[in-house]
CSV table of C-alpha atoms in Angstrom, one decimal:
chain,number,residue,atom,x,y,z
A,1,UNK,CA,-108.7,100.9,32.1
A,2,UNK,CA,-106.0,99.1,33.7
A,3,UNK,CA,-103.2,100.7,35.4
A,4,UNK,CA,-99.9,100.3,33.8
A,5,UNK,CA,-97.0,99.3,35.8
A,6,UNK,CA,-95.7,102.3,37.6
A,7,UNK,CA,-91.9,103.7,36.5
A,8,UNK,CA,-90.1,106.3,38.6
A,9,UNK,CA,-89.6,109.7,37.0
A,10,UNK,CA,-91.6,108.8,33.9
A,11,UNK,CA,-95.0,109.7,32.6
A,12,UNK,CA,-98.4,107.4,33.5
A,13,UNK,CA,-99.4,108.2,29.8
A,14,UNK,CA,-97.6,108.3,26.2
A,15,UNK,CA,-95.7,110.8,25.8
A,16,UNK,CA,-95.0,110.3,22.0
A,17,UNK,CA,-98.5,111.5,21.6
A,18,UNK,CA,-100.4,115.0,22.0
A,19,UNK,CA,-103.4,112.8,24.0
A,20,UNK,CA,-100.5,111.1,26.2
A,21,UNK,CA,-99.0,114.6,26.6
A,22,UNK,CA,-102.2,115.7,27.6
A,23,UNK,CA,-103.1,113.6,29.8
A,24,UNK,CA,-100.3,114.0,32.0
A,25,UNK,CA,-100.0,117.4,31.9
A,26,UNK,CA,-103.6,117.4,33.7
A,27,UNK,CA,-102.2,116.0,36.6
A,28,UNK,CA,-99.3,118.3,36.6
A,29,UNK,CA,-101.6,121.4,36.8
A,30,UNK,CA,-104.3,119.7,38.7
A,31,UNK,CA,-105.6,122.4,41.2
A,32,UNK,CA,-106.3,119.8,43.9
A,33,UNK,CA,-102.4,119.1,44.2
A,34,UNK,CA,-102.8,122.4,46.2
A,35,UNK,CA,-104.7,121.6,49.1
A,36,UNK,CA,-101.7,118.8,49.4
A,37,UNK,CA,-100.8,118.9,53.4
A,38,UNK,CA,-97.3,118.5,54.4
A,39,UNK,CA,-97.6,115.2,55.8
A,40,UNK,CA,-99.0,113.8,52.5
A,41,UNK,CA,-96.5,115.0,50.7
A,42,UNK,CA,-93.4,113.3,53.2
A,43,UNK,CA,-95.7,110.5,52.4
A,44,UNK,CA,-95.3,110.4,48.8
A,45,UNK,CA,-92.1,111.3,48.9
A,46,UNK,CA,-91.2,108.5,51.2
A,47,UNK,CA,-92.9,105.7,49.0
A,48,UNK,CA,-90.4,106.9,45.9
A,49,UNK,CA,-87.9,106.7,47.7
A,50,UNK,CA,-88.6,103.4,49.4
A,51,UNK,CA,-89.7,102.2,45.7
A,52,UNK,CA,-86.0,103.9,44.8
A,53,UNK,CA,-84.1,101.7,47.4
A,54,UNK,CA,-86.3,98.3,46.5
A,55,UNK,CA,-88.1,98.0,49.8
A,56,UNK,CA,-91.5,98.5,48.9
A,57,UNK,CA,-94.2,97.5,51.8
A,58,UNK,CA,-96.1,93.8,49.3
A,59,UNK,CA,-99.9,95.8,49.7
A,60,UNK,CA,-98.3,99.1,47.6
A,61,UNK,CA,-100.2,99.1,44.4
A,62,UNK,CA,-99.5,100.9,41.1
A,63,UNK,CA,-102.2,103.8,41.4
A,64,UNK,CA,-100.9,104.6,44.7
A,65,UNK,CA,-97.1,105.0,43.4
A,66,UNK,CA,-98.8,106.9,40.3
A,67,UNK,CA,-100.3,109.5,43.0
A,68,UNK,CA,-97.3,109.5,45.3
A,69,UNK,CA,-95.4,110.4,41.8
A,70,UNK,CA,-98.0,113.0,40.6
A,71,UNK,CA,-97.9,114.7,44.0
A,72,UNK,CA,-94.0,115.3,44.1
A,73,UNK,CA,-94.2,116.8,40.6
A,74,UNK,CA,-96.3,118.9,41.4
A,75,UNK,CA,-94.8,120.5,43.8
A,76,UNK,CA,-91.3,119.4,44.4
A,77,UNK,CA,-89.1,121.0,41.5
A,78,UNK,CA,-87.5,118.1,40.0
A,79,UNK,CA,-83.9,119.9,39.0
A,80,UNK,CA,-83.7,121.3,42.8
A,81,UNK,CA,-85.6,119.2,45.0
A,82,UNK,CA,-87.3,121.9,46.7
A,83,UNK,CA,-90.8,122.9,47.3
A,84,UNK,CA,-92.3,125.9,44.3
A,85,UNK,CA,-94.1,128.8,46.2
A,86,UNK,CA,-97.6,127.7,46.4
A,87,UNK,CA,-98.3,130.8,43.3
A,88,UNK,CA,-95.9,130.0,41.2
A,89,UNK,CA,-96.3,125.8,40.7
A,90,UNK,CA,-98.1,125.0,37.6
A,91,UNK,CA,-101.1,123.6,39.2
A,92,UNK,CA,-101.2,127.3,40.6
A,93,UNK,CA,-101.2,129.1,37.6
A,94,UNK,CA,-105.0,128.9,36.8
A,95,UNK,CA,-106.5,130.1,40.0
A,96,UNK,CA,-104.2,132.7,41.1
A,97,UNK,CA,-103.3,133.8,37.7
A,98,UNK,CA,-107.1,134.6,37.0
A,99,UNK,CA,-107.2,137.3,39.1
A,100,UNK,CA,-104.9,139.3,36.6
A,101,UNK,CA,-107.0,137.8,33.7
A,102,UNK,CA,-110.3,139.3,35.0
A,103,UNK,CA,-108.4,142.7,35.7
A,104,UNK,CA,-106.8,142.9,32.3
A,105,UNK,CA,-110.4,142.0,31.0
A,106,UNK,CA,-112.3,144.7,32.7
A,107,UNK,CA,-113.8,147.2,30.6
A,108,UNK,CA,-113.1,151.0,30.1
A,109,UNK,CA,-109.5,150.8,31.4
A,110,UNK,CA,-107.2,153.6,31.8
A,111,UNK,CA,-103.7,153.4,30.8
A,112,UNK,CA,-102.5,153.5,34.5
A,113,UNK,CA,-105.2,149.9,35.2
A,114,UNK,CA,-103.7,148.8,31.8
A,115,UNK,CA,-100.0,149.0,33.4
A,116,UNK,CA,-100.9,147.8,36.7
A,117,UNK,CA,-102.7,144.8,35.5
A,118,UNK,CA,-100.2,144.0,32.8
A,119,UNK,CA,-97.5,145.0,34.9
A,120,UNK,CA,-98.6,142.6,38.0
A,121,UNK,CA,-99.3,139.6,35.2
A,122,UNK,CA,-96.2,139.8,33.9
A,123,UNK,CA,-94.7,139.8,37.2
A,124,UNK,CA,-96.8,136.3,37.7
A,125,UNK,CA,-95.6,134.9,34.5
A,126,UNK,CA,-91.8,136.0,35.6
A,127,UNK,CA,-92.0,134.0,38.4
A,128,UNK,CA,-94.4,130.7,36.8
A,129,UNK,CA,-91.5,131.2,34.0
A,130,UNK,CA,-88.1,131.5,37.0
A,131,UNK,CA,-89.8,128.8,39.2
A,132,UNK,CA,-90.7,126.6,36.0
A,133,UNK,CA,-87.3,126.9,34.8
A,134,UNK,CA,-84.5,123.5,34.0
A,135,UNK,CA,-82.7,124.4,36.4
A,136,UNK,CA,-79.5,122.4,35.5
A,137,UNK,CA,-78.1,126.0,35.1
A,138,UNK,CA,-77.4,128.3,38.2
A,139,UNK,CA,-78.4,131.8,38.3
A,140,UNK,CA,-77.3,134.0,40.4
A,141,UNK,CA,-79.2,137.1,42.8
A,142,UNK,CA,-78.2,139.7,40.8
A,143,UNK,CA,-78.9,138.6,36.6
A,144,UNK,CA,-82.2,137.0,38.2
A,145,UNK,CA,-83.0,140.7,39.3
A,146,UNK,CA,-82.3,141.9,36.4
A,147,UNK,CA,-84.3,139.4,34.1
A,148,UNK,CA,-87.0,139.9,36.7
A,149,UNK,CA,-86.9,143.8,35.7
A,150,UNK,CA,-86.5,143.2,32.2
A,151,UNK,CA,-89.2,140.7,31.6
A,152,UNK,CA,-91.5,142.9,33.4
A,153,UNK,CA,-91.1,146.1,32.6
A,154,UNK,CA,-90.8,145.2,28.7
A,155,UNK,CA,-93.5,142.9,28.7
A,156,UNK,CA,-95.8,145.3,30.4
A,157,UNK,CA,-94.3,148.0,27.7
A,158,UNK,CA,-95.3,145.9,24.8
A,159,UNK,CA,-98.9,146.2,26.0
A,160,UNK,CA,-99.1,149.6,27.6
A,161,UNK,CA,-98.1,151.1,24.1
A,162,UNK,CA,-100.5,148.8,22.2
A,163,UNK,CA,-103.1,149.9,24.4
A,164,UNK,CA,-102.5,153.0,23.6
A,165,UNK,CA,-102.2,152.7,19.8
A,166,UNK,CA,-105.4,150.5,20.0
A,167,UNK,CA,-107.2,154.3,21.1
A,168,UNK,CA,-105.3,155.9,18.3
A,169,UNK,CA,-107.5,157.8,15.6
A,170,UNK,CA,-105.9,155.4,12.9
A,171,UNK,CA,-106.6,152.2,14.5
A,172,UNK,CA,-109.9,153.2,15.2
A,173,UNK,CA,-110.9,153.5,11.5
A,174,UNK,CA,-109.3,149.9,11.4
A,175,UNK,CA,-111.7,148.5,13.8
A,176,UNK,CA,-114.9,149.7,12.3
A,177,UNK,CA,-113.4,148.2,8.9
A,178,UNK,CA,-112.3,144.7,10.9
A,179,UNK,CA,-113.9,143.8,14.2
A,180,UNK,CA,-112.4,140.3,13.8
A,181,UNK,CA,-109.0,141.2,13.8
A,182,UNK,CA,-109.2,144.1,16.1
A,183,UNK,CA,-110.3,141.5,18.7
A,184,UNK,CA,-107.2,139.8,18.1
A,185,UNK,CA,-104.8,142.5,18.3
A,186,UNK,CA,-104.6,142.3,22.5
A,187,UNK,CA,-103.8,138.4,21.7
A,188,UNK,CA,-100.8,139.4,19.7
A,189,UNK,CA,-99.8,141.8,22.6
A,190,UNK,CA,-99.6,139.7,25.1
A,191,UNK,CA,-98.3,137.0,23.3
A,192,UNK,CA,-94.9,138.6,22.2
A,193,UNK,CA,-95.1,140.0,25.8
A,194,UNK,CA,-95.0,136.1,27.1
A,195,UNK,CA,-92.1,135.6,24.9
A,196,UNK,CA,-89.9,138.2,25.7
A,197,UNK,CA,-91.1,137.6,29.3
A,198,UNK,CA,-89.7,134.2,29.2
A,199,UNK,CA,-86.2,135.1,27.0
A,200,UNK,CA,-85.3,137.1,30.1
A,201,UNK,CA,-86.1,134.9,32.8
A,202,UNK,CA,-84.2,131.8,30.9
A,203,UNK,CA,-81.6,133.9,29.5
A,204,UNK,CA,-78.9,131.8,31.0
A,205,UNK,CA,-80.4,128.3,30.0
A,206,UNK,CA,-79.8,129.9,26.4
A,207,UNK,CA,-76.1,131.5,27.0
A,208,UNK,CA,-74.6,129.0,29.1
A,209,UNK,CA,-76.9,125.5,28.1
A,210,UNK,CA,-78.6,122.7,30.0
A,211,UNK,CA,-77.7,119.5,31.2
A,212,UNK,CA,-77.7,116.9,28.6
A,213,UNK,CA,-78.2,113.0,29.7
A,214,UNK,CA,-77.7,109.5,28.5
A,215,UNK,CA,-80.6,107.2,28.3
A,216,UNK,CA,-79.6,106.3,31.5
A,217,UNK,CA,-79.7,109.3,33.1
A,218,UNK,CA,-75.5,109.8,32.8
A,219,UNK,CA,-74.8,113.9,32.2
A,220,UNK,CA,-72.6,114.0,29.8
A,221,UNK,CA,-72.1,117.7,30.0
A,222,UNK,CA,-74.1,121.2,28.7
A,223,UNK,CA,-75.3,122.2,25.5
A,224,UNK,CA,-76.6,125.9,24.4
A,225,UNK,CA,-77.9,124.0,21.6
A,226,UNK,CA,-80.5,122.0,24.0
A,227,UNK,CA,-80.8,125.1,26.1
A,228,UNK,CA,-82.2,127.4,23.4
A,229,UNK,CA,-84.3,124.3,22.1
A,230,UNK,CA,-85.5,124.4,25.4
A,231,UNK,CA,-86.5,128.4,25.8
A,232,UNK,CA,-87.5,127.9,22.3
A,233,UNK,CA,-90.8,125.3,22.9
A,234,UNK,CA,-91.6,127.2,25.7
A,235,UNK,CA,-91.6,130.3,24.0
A,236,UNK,CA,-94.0,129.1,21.7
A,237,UNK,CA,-96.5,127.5,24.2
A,238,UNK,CA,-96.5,130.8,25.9
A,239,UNK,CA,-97.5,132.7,22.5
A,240,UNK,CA,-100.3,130.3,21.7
A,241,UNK,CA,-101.5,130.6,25.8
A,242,UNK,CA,-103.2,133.7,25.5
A,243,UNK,CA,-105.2,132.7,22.5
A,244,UNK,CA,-108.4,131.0,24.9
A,245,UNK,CA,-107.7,133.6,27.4
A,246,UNK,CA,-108.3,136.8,25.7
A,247,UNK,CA,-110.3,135.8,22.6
A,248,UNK,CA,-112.8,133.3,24.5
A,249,UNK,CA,-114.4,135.4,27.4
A,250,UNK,CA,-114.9,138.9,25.4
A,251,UNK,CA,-116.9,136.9,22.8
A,252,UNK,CA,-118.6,135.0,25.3
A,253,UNK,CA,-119.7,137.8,27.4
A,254,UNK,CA,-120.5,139.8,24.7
A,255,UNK,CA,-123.5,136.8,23.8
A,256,UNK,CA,-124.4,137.0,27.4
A,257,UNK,CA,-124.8,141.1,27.0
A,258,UNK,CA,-127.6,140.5,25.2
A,259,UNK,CA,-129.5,138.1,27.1
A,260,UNK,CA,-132.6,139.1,29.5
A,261,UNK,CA,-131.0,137.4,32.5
A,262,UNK,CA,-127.9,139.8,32.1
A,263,UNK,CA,-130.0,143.0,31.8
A,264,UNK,CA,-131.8,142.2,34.7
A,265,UNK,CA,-129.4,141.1,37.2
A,266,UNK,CA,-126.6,143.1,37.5
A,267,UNK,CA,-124.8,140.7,40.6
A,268,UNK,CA,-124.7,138.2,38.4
A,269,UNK,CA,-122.1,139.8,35.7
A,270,UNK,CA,-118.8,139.6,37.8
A,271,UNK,CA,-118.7,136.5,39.1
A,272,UNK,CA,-119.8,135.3,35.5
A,273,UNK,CA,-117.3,137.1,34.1
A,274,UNK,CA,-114.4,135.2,36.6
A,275,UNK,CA,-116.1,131.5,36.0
A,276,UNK,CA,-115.6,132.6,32.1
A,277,UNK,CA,-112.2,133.5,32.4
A,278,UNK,CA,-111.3,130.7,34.8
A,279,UNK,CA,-112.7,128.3,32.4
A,280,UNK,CA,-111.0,129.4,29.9
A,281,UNK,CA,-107.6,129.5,31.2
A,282,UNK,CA,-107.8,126.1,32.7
A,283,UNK,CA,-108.9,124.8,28.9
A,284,UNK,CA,-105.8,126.8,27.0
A,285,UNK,CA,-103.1,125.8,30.2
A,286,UNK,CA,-102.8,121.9,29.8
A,287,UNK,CA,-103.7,122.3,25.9
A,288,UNK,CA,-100.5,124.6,25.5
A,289,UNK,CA,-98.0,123.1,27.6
A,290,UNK,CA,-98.5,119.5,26.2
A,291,UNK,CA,-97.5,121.0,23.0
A,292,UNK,CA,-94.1,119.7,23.9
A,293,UNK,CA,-92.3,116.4,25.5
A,294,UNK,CA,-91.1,117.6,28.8
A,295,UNK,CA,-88.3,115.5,28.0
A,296,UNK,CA,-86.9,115.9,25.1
A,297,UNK,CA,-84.4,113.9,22.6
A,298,UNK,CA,-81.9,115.0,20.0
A,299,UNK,CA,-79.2,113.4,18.0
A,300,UNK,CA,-75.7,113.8,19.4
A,301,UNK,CA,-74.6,114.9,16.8
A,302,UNK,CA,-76.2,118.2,16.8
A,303,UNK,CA,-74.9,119.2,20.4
A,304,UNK,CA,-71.8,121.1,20.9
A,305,UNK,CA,-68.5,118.9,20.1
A,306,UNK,CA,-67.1,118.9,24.3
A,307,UNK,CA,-70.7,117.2,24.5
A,308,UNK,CA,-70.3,114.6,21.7
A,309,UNK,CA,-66.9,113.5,23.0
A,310,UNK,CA,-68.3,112.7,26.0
A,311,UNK,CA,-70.7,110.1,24.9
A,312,UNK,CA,-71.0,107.4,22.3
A,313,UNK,CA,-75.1,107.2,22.2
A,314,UNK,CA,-76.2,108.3,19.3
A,315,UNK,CA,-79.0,110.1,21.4
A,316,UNK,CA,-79.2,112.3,24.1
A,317,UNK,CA,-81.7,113.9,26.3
A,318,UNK,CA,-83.1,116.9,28.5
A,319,UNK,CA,-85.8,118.6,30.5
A,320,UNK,CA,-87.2,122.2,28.6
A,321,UNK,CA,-89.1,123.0,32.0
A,322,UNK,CA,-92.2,124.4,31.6
């Protein structure tokens, strides 16, 4: 397939499509983006901006610009200009975020493992969710603190006490009844978690708005509309995250339980069990998060009325963040 010509600050792909959306959202959470050294990076960055200023070296082709492009996003944040903490970038979200999928999988948890492993996810998705952010808004030390606490400790609240209702007498009766939905229950847990983890962490983007932007880039101004459109599609993608995650691997494992192979080697079962959950977040990541643009357009006319007197396009535009 040919390689299209290359644009600055756009996508490779389509992004009027879920396959487009897809696609590029591949490369933005490609693992490989890690092992990026900081003299590749300058690189890249260098070639945009030489591209930027017109004075791009004749032997420059399109793929390489492409790379150079996929590169920066991935770890320069594009609202800041500023490197993301190695944990927190998106392409980091798979392999260190598995480690608190495998612990909140383990089996025969206590409620103290439950709060710590929910507790130190939630703290992961806080900072995926802060780092993540469009952040056209400023936040300051002390509400970032507190969103920190609040997405935390109420997310990890949410999923300590349905942990504990899961043990209840009642719901045990429900489980013989329905082992299909009982299997789903933790989904719905973390899920609202994730979205009440996300509310706090982009509480301002929904309060105070988000940069708006002509066609041509132009700001025209904020708009709490855009901002809780924003929060919104994120929130969503967050819910629907968990699905692969925590419904795959049990029901997986459960089919290798029963195998010879399983029964016979014990050393085998852990590092199963982390390929399984790996795989499986790394399938639901780029399948949620291209459930949305990252840039998205609205009529003007449904922005706040300080926004639509400050532009006569009848569109307007901006970044949800991831």
């Amino acid at each position: 397939m040919a390689v299209p010509d290359f644009r600055l600050g756009e996508s490779q792909y389509d992004q009027g499509t879920y396959r487009g959306r897809l696609r590029h959202f591949l490369d933005v959470v490609d693992p490989r983006t890690l092992l990026t050294s900081e003299a590749k990076l300058q690189s890249s960055i260098d070639l945009l901006e030489s591209y930027k200023a017109g004075q791009l070296p004749p032997d420059v082709t399109n793929s390489q610009l492409w790379e150079a492009q996929k590169i920066r996003q991935a770890i320069v944040h594009p609202d800041t200009g500023k490197k993301i903490f190695m944990p927190l970038r998106m392409s980091g979200f798979v392999p260190f975020g598995t480690i608190t999928v495998v612990g909140m999988l383990l089996p025969n948890q206590t409620t103290a493992t439950i709060a710590f492993w929910q507790a130190l996810n939630q703290s992961h998705n806080a900072g995926v969710n802060y780092a993540n952010r469009n952040a056209s808004t400023p936040i300051s030390n002390s509400v970032l603190g507190v969103s920190f606490l609040a997405a935390t400790c109420t997310a990890s609240g949410i999923a300590v006490a349905l942990h504990r209702s899961l043990n209840s007498r009642h719901y045990r009766k429900f489980a013989k009844a329905s082992k299909g939905l009982s299997r789903a229950v933790p989904f719905f847990a973390v899920a609202l978690a994730n979205q009440v983890n996300v509310l706090c962490m982009r509480s301002t983007e929904v309060i105070e708005g988000v940069d708006v932007f002509e066609e041509d880039g132009r700001v025209v101004g904020k708009s709490p509309y855009c901002g809780r459109m924003a929060v919104t599609s994120t929130m969503l993608t967050r819910a629907m995250l968990p699905a692969p995650i925590l419904l795959l691997p049990p029901l997986i494992i459960s089919a290798l339980e029963k195998t010879k192979v399983w029964q016979r080697v014990p050393m085998i079962r852990f590092p199963v069990h982390v390929a399984v959950c790996m795989g499986a977040f790394s399938l639901a990541l780029p399948l949620t998060v291209a459930l949305f643009p990252q840039t998205i357009k609205v009529e003007t006319v449904d922005c706040e009325t300080e926004v639509r007197l400050a532009t006569r396009d009848p569109y307007l535009y901006f970044k949800r963040g991831m």
